[in-house]
Amino acid sequence: MIARLKGLVDSVSADALVVDVNGVGYLVQASTRTLSALSVGQPIALHIETQVREDAITLFGCPTESELAAFRALTTVQGVGGRVALNILSVLTPDQIAHAVAAGDAASLARANGVGPKLAARIANELKGKLGAVALSAGAPLPVQAGNRLADDAMAALAALGFRPMDASRAVSEALAELGEGAALNDVVRVALKKSAR
């Protein structure tokens, strides 16, 4: 099993790249976010998920461990193959995926090619509680949990201002981390607005 590749970028296409490792070229599928940052000849190191089927061995590459963890979690959901997982990682970072799942924000997940409303809802439902600390970058506050009255009210206020659930959840999480649970609703909304404007 190939777990990691380190070499030079030999070529880049719309959905894959070839990594030259000591003269051997490995075809690696990757997200468009990853591919758009590459140029031929540059050094690269990728974490690899190897999928073996009867008719093919496919390598999927992720630049970070958090993206690989998100990729693996996504592919545990029925209907999400490697290509669809990469499509999701093309439009959302691992941190954004974790927030979308925690907030039940299927609309953000459905922005990816090949992800309809039903599949997005299934992803949000099945991965609830499974991403959390794995996908969130170090130091990022955990998404607020539903049922917290102060957080729910603050997120409702932000939603009324046009915030998507995922963005509202992140902003309120950061505000609560700064102010603490005993803060007044107005203060939480004010700090959340300030943080989202950064």
PDB file of C-alpha atoms in Angstrom:
ATOM      1  CA  MET A   1       0.000   0.000   0.000  1.00  0.00           C
ATOM      2  CA  ILE A   2       1.306   3.443  -0.892  1.00  0.00           C
ATOM      3  CA  ALA A   3       0.842   5.858   2.020  1.00  0.00           C
ATOM      4  CA  ARG A   4       2.986   8.805   0.959  1.00  0.00           C
ATOM      5  CA  LEU A   5       4.712  10.092  -2.150  1.00  0.00           C
ATOM      6  CA  LYS A   6       7.532  12.614  -2.276  1.00  0.00           C
ATOM      7  CA  GLY A   7       8.981  13.802  -5.554  1.00  0.00           C
ATOM      8  CA  LEU A   8       8.538  16.375  -8.309  1.00  0.00           C
ATOM      9  CA  VAL A   9       5.394  17.435 -10.164  1.00  0.00           C
ATOM     10  CA  ASP A  10       5.759  15.979 -13.660  1.00  0.00           C
ATOM     11  CA  SER A  11       2.400  17.130 -15.074  1.00  0.00           C
ATOM     12  CA  VAL A  12      -0.951  18.501 -13.929  1.00  0.00           C
ATOM     13  CA  SER A  13      -4.386  17.951 -15.521  1.00  0.00           C
ATOM     14  CA  ALA A  14      -7.909  18.995 -14.564  1.00  0.00           C
ATOM     15  CA  ASP A  15      -8.339  16.240 -11.971  1.00  0.00           C
ATOM     16  CA  ALA A  16      -4.939  14.624 -11.406  1.00  0.00           C
ATOM     17  CA  LEU A  17      -1.181  15.044 -11.406  1.00  0.00           C
ATOM     18  CA  VAL A  18       1.800  12.832 -12.107  1.00  0.00           C
ATOM     19  CA  VAL A  19       4.395  12.738  -9.327  1.00  0.00           C
ATOM     20  CA  ASP A  20       7.902  11.775 -10.487  1.00  0.00           C
ATOM     21  CA  VAL A  21       9.552   9.741  -7.718  1.00  0.00           C
ATOM     22  CA  ASN A  22      13.112   8.873  -8.789  1.00  0.00           C
ATOM     23  CA  GLY A  23      12.069   8.412 -12.409  1.00  0.00           C
ATOM     24  CA  VAL A  24       8.798   6.563 -11.713  1.00  0.00           C
ATOM     25  CA  GLY A  25       5.608   8.511 -12.477  1.00  0.00           C
ATOM     26  CA  TYR A  26       2.616   8.011 -10.182  1.00  0.00           C
ATOM     27  CA  LEU A  27      -0.797   9.199 -11.373  1.00  0.00           C
ATOM     28  CA  VAL A  28      -2.543  10.771  -8.364  1.00  0.00           C
ATOM     29  CA  GLN A  29      -6.122  12.094  -8.231  1.00  0.00           C
ATOM     30  CA  ALA A  30      -6.385  15.309  -6.188  1.00  0.00           C
ATOM     31  CA  SER A  31      -8.796  18.136  -5.392  1.00  0.00           C
ATOM     32  CA  THR A  32      -8.864  21.143  -7.708  1.00  0.00           C
ATOM     33  CA  ARG A  33      -7.816  23.239  -4.684  1.00  0.00           C
ATOM     34  CA  THR A  34      -4.603  21.186  -4.489  1.00  0.00           C
ATOM     35  CA  LEU A  35      -4.042  21.026  -8.253  1.00  0.00           C
ATOM     36  CA  SER A  36      -4.496  24.768  -8.793  1.00  0.00           C
ATOM     37  CA  ALA A  37      -1.557  25.494  -6.471  1.00  0.00           C
ATOM     38  CA  LEU A  38       0.889  23.274  -8.381  1.00  0.00           C
ATOM     39  CA  SER A  39       3.380  23.941 -11.142  1.00  0.00           C
ATOM     40  CA  VAL A  40       5.469  21.484 -13.150  1.00  0.00           C
ATOM     41  CA  GLY A  41       8.881  20.781 -11.637  1.00  0.00           C
ATOM     42  CA  GLN A  42       8.083  21.817  -8.073  1.00  0.00           C
ATOM     43  CA  PRO A  43       8.834  19.464  -5.172  1.00  0.00           C
ATOM     44  CA  ILE A  44       5.752  17.882  -3.620  1.00  0.00           C
ATOM     45  CA  ALA A  45       4.855  15.523  -0.791  1.00  0.00           C
ATOM     46  CA  LEU A  46       1.377  13.994  -0.655  1.00  0.00           C
ATOM     47  CA  HIS A  47      -0.429  11.752   1.819  1.00  0.00           C
ATOM     48  CA  ILE A  48      -1.937   8.956  -0.256  1.00  0.00           C
ATOM     49  CA  GLU A  49      -5.108   6.896   0.056  1.00  0.00           C
ATOM     50  CA  THR A  50      -4.800   3.812  -2.157  1.00  0.00           C
ATOM     51  CA  GLN A  51      -8.030   2.260  -3.417  1.00  0.00           C
ATOM     52  CA  VAL A  52      -7.774  -1.202  -4.961  1.00  0.00           C
ATOM     53  CA  ARG A  53     -10.548  -2.576  -7.153  1.00  0.00           C
ATOM     54  CA  GLU A  54     -10.704  -5.520  -9.540  1.00  0.00           C
ATOM     55  CA  ASP A  55     -10.050  -3.341 -12.563  1.00  0.00           C
ATOM     56  CA  ALA A  56      -7.900  -0.533 -11.142  1.00  0.00           C
ATOM     57  CA  ILE A  57      -5.593   0.755  -8.427  1.00  0.00           C
ATOM     58  CA  THR A  58      -6.295   4.443  -7.814  1.00  0.00           C
ATOM     59  CA  LEU A  59      -4.166   6.846  -5.784  1.00  0.00           C
ATOM     60  CA  PHE A  60      -5.827   9.842  -4.118  1.00  0.00           C
ATOM     61  CA  GLY A  61      -3.482  12.526  -2.832  1.00  0.00           C
ATOM     62  CA  CYS A  62      -3.935  15.063  -0.027  1.00  0.00           C
ATOM     63  CA  PRO A  63      -1.371  17.723   0.953  1.00  0.00           C
ATOM     64  CA  THR A  64      -2.184  17.556   4.694  1.00  0.00           C
ATOM     65  CA  GLU A  65      -3.123  14.898   7.222  1.00  0.00           C
ATOM     66  CA  SER A  66      -6.322  16.781   8.087  1.00  0.00           C
ATOM     67  CA  GLU A  67      -7.428  16.677   4.438  1.00  0.00           C
ATOM     68  CA  LEU A  68      -6.639  12.950   4.276  1.00  0.00           C
ATOM     69  CA  ALA A  69      -8.674  12.370   7.459  1.00  0.00           C
ATOM     70  CA  ALA A  70     -11.596  14.316   5.961  1.00  0.00           C
ATOM     71  CA  PHE A  71     -11.265  12.355   2.685  1.00  0.00           C
ATOM     72  CA  ARG A  72     -11.354   9.033   4.544  1.00  0.00           C
ATOM     73  CA  ALA A  73     -14.341  10.103   6.644  1.00  0.00           C
ATOM     74  CA  LEU A  74     -16.268  11.260   3.560  1.00  0.00           C
ATOM     75  CA  THR A  75     -15.685   7.980   1.727  1.00  0.00           C
ATOM     76  CA  THR A  76     -17.263   6.024   4.608  1.00  0.00           C
ATOM     77  CA  VAL A  77     -20.631   7.526   3.604  1.00  0.00           C
ATOM     78  CA  GLN A  78     -22.635   5.399   1.158  1.00  0.00           C
ATOM     79  CA  GLY A  79     -22.665   7.099  -2.242  1.00  0.00           C
ATOM     80  CA  VAL A  80     -19.432   9.025  -1.663  1.00  0.00           C
ATOM     81  CA  GLY A  81     -16.551   7.610  -3.677  1.00  0.00           C
ATOM     82  CA  GLY A  82     -13.067   9.028  -3.972  1.00  0.00           C
ATOM     83  CA  ARG A  83     -13.969  11.385  -6.806  1.00  0.00           C
ATOM     84  CA  VAL A  84     -16.970  12.866  -4.964  1.00  0.00           C
ATOM     85  CA  ALA A  85     -14.889  13.251  -1.793  1.00  0.00           C
ATOM     86  CA  LEU A  86     -12.306  15.214  -3.792  1.00  0.00           C
ATOM     87  CA  ASN A  87     -15.101  17.348  -5.292  1.00  0.00           C
ATOM     88  CA  ILE A  88     -16.190  18.261  -1.755  1.00  0.00           C
ATOM     89  CA  LEU A  89     -12.586  19.022  -0.757  1.00  0.00           C
ATOM     90  CA  SER A  90     -12.340  21.214  -3.851  1.00  0.00           C
ATOM     91  CA  VAL A  91     -14.964  23.623  -2.477  1.00  0.00           C
ATOM     92  CA  LEU A  92     -14.567  23.193   1.314  1.00  0.00           C
ATOM     93  CA  THR A  93     -11.522  22.888   3.558  1.00  0.00           C
ATOM     94  CA  PRO A  94     -11.472  20.092   6.180  1.00  0.00           C
ATOM     95  CA  ASP A  95     -12.271  22.732   8.812  1.00  0.00           C
ATOM     96  CA  GLN A  96     -15.282  23.964   6.804  1.00  0.00           C
ATOM     97  CA  ILE A  97     -16.506  20.390   6.287  1.00  0.00           C
ATOM     98  CA  ALA A  98     -16.345  19.740  10.038  1.00  0.00           C
ATOM     99  CA  HIS A  99     -18.275  22.945  10.745  1.00  0.00           C
ATOM    100  CA  ALA A 100     -20.865  22.161   8.042  1.00  0.00           C
ATOM    101  CA  VAL A 101     -21.419  18.666   9.475  1.00  0.00           C
ATOM    102  CA  ALA A 102     -21.643  19.960  13.061  1.00  0.00           C
ATOM    103  CA  ALA A 103     -24.110  22.672  12.023  1.00  0.00           C
ATOM    104  CA  GLY A 104     -26.151  20.320   9.831  1.00  0.00           C
ATOM    105  CA  ASP A 105     -25.424  22.648   6.903  1.00  0.00           C
ATOM    106  CA  ALA A 106     -26.186  20.317   3.986  1.00  0.00           C
ATOM    107  CA  ALA A 107     -26.441  23.300   1.596  1.00  0.00           C
ATOM    108  CA  SER A 108     -22.693  23.999   1.905  1.00  0.00           C
ATOM    109  CA  LEU A 109     -21.860  20.351   1.197  1.00  0.00           C
ATOM    110  CA  ALA A 110     -24.211  20.363  -1.804  1.00  0.00           C
ATOM    111  CA  ARG A 111     -22.088  23.046  -3.492  1.00  0.00           C
ATOM    112  CA  ALA A 112     -19.716  20.288  -4.651  1.00  0.00           C
ATOM    113  CA  ASN A 113     -20.155  18.668  -8.077  1.00  0.00           C
ATOM    114  CA  GLY A 114     -21.977  15.355  -7.826  1.00  0.00           C
ATOM    115  CA  VAL A 115     -23.466  16.100  -4.394  1.00  0.00           C
ATOM    116  CA  GLY A 116     -27.239  16.533  -4.466  1.00  0.00           C
ATOM    117  CA  PRO A 117     -29.408  17.604  -1.516  1.00  0.00           C
ATOM    118  CA  LYS A 118     -30.123  14.007  -0.423  1.00  0.00           C
ATOM    119  CA  LEU A 119     -26.464  12.972  -0.442  1.00  0.00           C
ATOM    120  CA  ALA A 120     -25.439  16.192   1.315  1.00  0.00           C
ATOM    121  CA  ALA A 121     -28.006  15.536   4.054  1.00  0.00           C
ATOM    122  CA  ARG A 122     -26.749  11.943   4.396  1.00  0.00           C
ATOM    123  CA  ILE A 123     -23.143  13.171   4.750  1.00  0.00           C
ATOM    124  CA  ALA A 124     -24.123  15.722   7.400  1.00  0.00           C
ATOM    125  CA  ASN A 125     -26.138  13.093   9.270  1.00  0.00           C
ATOM    126  CA  GLU A 126     -23.702  10.161   9.101  1.00  0.00           C
ATOM    127  CA  LEU A 127     -20.557  12.150   9.915  1.00  0.00           C
ATOM    128  CA  LYS A 128     -22.093  14.021  12.858  1.00  0.00           C
ATOM    129  CA  GLY A 129     -19.720  13.584  15.791  1.00  0.00           C
ATOM    130  CA  LYS A 130     -17.156  11.714  13.666  1.00  0.00           C
ATOM    131  CA  LEU A 131     -15.107  14.617  12.260  1.00  0.00           C
ATOM    132  CA  GLY A 132     -14.734  17.030  15.175  1.00  0.00           C
ATOM    133  CA  ALA A 133     -11.179  17.271  16.397  1.00  0.00           C
ATOM    134  CA  VAL A 134      -9.790  15.167  13.534  1.00  0.00           C
ATOM    135  CA  ALA A 135     -10.565  17.667  10.817  1.00  0.00           C
ATOM    136  CA  LEU A 136     -10.536  20.921  12.759  1.00  0.00           C
ATOM    137  CA  SER A 137      -7.239  22.734  12.559  1.00  0.00           C
ATOM    138  CA  ALA A 138      -5.290  23.168  15.770  1.00  0.00           C
ATOM    139  CA  GLY A 139      -6.592  25.961  17.936  1.00  0.00           C
ATOM    140  CA  ALA A 140      -9.919  26.305  16.147  1.00  0.00           C
ATOM    141  CA  PRO A 141     -12.867  26.238  18.546  1.00  0.00           C
ATOM    142  CA  LEU A 142     -15.151  23.236  18.203  1.00  0.00           C
ATOM    143  CA  PRO A 143     -18.474  23.989  16.538  1.00  0.00           C
ATOM    144  CA  VAL A 144     -21.235  24.825  18.980  1.00  0.00           C
ATOM    145  CA  GLN A 145     -23.560  21.979  19.781  1.00  0.00           C
ATOM    146  CA  ALA A 146     -27.280  22.245  19.139  1.00  0.00           C
ATOM    147  CA  GLY A 147     -29.277  22.666  22.323  1.00  0.00           C
ATOM    148  CA  ASN A 148     -27.103  25.433  23.765  1.00  0.00           C
ATOM    149  CA  ARG A 149     -29.750  28.174  24.135  1.00  0.00           C
ATOM    150  CA  LEU A 150     -27.335  31.118  24.010  1.00  0.00           C
ATOM    151  CA  ALA A 151     -25.556  29.692  20.952  1.00  0.00           C
ATOM    152  CA  ASP A 152     -28.846  28.808  19.243  1.00  0.00           C
ATOM    153  CA  ASP A 153     -30.162  32.353  19.750  1.00  0.00           C
ATOM    154  CA  ALA A 154     -26.912  33.911  18.525  1.00  0.00           C
ATOM    155  CA  MET A 155     -26.884  31.681  15.417  1.00  0.00           C
ATOM    156  CA  ALA A 156     -30.524  32.555  14.732  1.00  0.00           C
ATOM    157  CA  ALA A 157     -29.605  36.260  14.919  1.00  0.00           C
ATOM    158  CA  LEU A 158     -26.747  35.774  12.457  1.00  0.00           C
ATOM    159  CA  ALA A 159     -28.972  33.686  10.161  1.00  0.00           C
ATOM    160  CA  ALA A 160     -31.440  36.589  10.099  1.00  0.00           C
ATOM    161  CA  LEU A 161     -28.540  38.752   8.887  1.00  0.00           C
ATOM    162  CA  GLY A 162     -27.937  36.356   5.981  1.00  0.00           C
ATOM    163  CA  PHE A 163     -25.204  34.102   7.427  1.00  0.00           C
ATOM    164  CA  ARG A 164     -25.057  30.489   6.243  1.00  0.00           C
ATOM    165  CA  PRO A 165     -25.417  27.959   9.108  1.00  0.00           C
ATOM    166  CA  MET A 166     -21.772  26.870   8.824  1.00  0.00           C
ATOM    167  CA  ASP A 167     -20.468  30.456   8.992  1.00  0.00           C
ATOM    168  CA  ALA A 168     -22.824  31.363  11.841  1.00  0.00           C
ATOM    169  CA  SER A 169     -21.712  28.289  13.801  1.00  0.00           C
ATOM    170  CA  ARG A 170     -18.031  29.136  13.350  1.00  0.00           C
ATOM    171  CA  ALA A 171     -18.460  32.802  14.313  1.00  0.00           C
ATOM    172  CA  VAL A 172     -20.544  31.973  17.403  1.00  0.00           C
ATOM    173  CA  SER A 173     -18.038  29.262  18.435  1.00  0.00           C
ATOM    174  CA  GLU A 174     -15.206  31.780  18.298  1.00  0.00           C
ATOM    175  CA  ALA A 175     -17.238  34.399  20.163  1.00  0.00           C
ATOM    176  CA  LEU A 176     -18.171  31.953  22.944  1.00  0.00           C
ATOM    177  CA  ALA A 177     -14.560  30.786  23.218  1.00  0.00           C
ATOM    178  CA  GLU A 178     -13.545  34.410  23.807  1.00  0.00           C
ATOM    179  CA  LEU A 179     -16.435  35.531  26.038  1.00  0.00           C
ATOM    180  CA  GLY A 180     -17.393  32.343  27.888  1.00  0.00           C
ATOM    181  CA  GLU A 181     -20.807  30.723  28.336  1.00  0.00           C
ATOM    182  CA  GLY A 182     -22.148  33.384  30.710  1.00  0.00           C
ATOM    183  CA  ALA A 183     -21.959  36.176  28.126  1.00  0.00           C
ATOM    184  CA  ALA A 184     -24.983  38.241  27.115  1.00  0.00           C
ATOM    185  CA  LEU A 185     -26.591  37.482  23.750  1.00  0.00           C
ATOM    186  CA  ASN A 186     -25.862  40.987  22.406  1.00  0.00           C
ATOM    187  CA  ASP A 187     -22.161  40.602  23.256  1.00  0.00           C
ATOM    188  CA  VAL A 188     -21.944  37.188  21.594  1.00  0.00           C
ATOM    189  CA  VAL A 189     -23.560  38.517  18.398  1.00  0.00           C
ATOM    190  CA  ARG A 190     -21.344  41.634  18.427  1.00  0.00           C
ATOM    191  CA  VAL A 191     -18.106  39.629  18.836  1.00  0.00           C
ATOM    192  CA  ALA A 192     -19.254  37.027  16.282  1.00  0.00           C
ATOM    193  CA  LEU A 193     -19.882  39.797  13.731  1.00  0.00           C
ATOM    194  CA  LYS A 194     -16.468  41.282  14.429  1.00  0.00           C
ATOM    195  CA  LYS A 195     -14.760  37.893  14.002  1.00  0.00           C
ATOM    196  CA  SER A 196     -16.590  37.114  10.767  1.00  0.00           C
ATOM    197  CA  ALA A 197     -15.456  40.454   9.323  1.00  0.00           C
ATOM    198  CA  ARG A 198     -11.755  39.625   9.695  1.00  0.00           C
TER     199      ARG A 198
END
